[in-house]
């Protein structure tokens, strides 16, 4: 299911990512959700939601990284 608001993101995203990273996650997830509607467009055995979450985390990791304290910070 796409996320209309950041407040709808899973706790595992909202509680660890800064606001801007959450926005990246939300946009990437929603885009992937649309892109992977057809099962033939997905890689491996992932279902639509799993694939969209992987894409979203990948998008976040392009702009953010975990620091030595385990906090997500801009790269």
GROMACS .gro file of C-alpha atoms in nm:
model
   75
    1UNK     CA    1   0.000   0.000   0.000
    2UNK     CA    2   0.141   0.342  -0.084
    3UNK     CA    3   0.195   0.592   0.194
    4UNK     CA    4   0.001   0.919   0.168
    5UNK     CA    5   0.175   1.073   0.468
    6UNK     CA    6   0.503   1.019   0.649
    7UNK     CA    7   0.305   0.942   0.963
    8UNK     CA    8   0.186   0.623   0.791
    9UNK     CA    9   0.539   0.488   0.742
   10UNK     CA   10   0.635   0.184   0.950
   11UNK     CA   11   0.775   0.258   1.296
   12UNK     CA   12   1.101   0.098   1.186
   13UNK     CA   13   1.139   0.387   0.940
   14UNK     CA   14   0.986   0.676   1.135
   15UNK     CA   15   1.177   0.606   1.455
   16UNK     CA   16   1.523   0.585   1.296
   17UNK     CA   17   1.533   0.814   0.994
   18UNK     CA   18   1.552   1.194   0.990
   19UNK     CA   19   1.255   1.376   0.836
   20UNK     CA   20   1.419   1.429   0.495
   21UNK     CA   21   1.523   1.063   0.476
   22UNK     CA   22   1.164   0.964   0.555
   23UNK     CA   23   1.048   1.176   0.262
   24UNK     CA   24   1.296   0.999   0.035
   25UNK     CA   25   1.176   0.663   0.166
   26UNK     CA   26   0.811   0.751   0.111
   27UNK     CA   27   0.860   0.875  -0.245
   28UNK     CA   28   1.078   0.579  -0.342
   29UNK     CA   29   0.839   0.328  -0.187
   30UNK     CA   30   0.538   0.478  -0.362
   31UNK     CA   31   0.717   0.487  -0.696
   32UNK     CA   32   0.833   0.125  -0.663
   33UNK     CA   33   0.483   0.021  -0.554
   34UNK     CA   34   0.354   0.152  -0.885
   35UNK     CA   35   0.645   0.013  -1.087
   36UNK     CA   36   0.615  -0.339  -0.944
   37UNK     CA   37   0.241  -0.380  -0.992
   38UNK     CA   38   0.306  -0.657  -1.243
   39UNK     CA   39   0.479  -0.960  -1.084
   40UNK     CA   40   0.691  -1.004  -1.399
   41UNK     CA   41   0.857  -0.670  -1.323
   42UNK     CA   42   0.986  -0.789  -0.983
   43UNK     CA   43   1.316  -0.956  -0.908
   44UNK     CA   44   1.335  -1.286  -0.729
   45UNK     CA   45   1.057  -1.405  -0.505
   46UNK     CA   46   0.979  -1.072  -0.341
   47UNK     CA   47   0.617  -0.968  -0.326
   48UNK     CA   48   0.520  -0.616  -0.428
   49UNK     CA   49   0.555  -0.470  -0.080
   50UNK     CA   50   0.889  -0.636  -0.004
   51UNK     CA   51   1.032  -0.509  -0.330
   52UNK     CA   52   0.908  -0.157  -0.267
   53UNK     CA   53   1.064  -0.152   0.081
   54UNK     CA   54   1.398  -0.268  -0.061
   55UNK     CA   55   1.389   0.007  -0.323
   56UNK     CA   56   1.301   0.265  -0.057
   57UNK     CA   57   1.590   0.165   0.170
   58UNK     CA   58   1.825   0.170  -0.126
   59UNK     CA   59   1.714   0.524  -0.210
   60UNK     CA   60   1.775   0.637   0.148
   61UNK     CA   61   2.122   0.478   0.150
   62UNK     CA   62   2.220   0.687  -0.152
   63UNK     CA   63   2.189   1.005   0.057
   64UNK     CA   64   2.222   0.884   0.417
   65UNK     CA   65   2.446   0.652   0.616
   66UNK     CA   66   2.460   0.522   0.970
   67UNK     CA   67   2.725   0.692   1.182
   68UNK     CA   68   2.934   0.524   1.453
   69UNK     CA   69   2.652   0.581   1.703
   70UNK     CA   70   2.403   0.401   1.479
   71UNK     CA   71   2.217   0.719   1.380
   72UNK     CA   72   2.124   0.795   1.020
   73UNK     CA   73   2.300   1.109   0.894
   74UNK     CA   74   2.337   1.277   0.555
   75UNK     CA   75   2.634   1.145   0.361
   0.00000   0.00000   0.00000
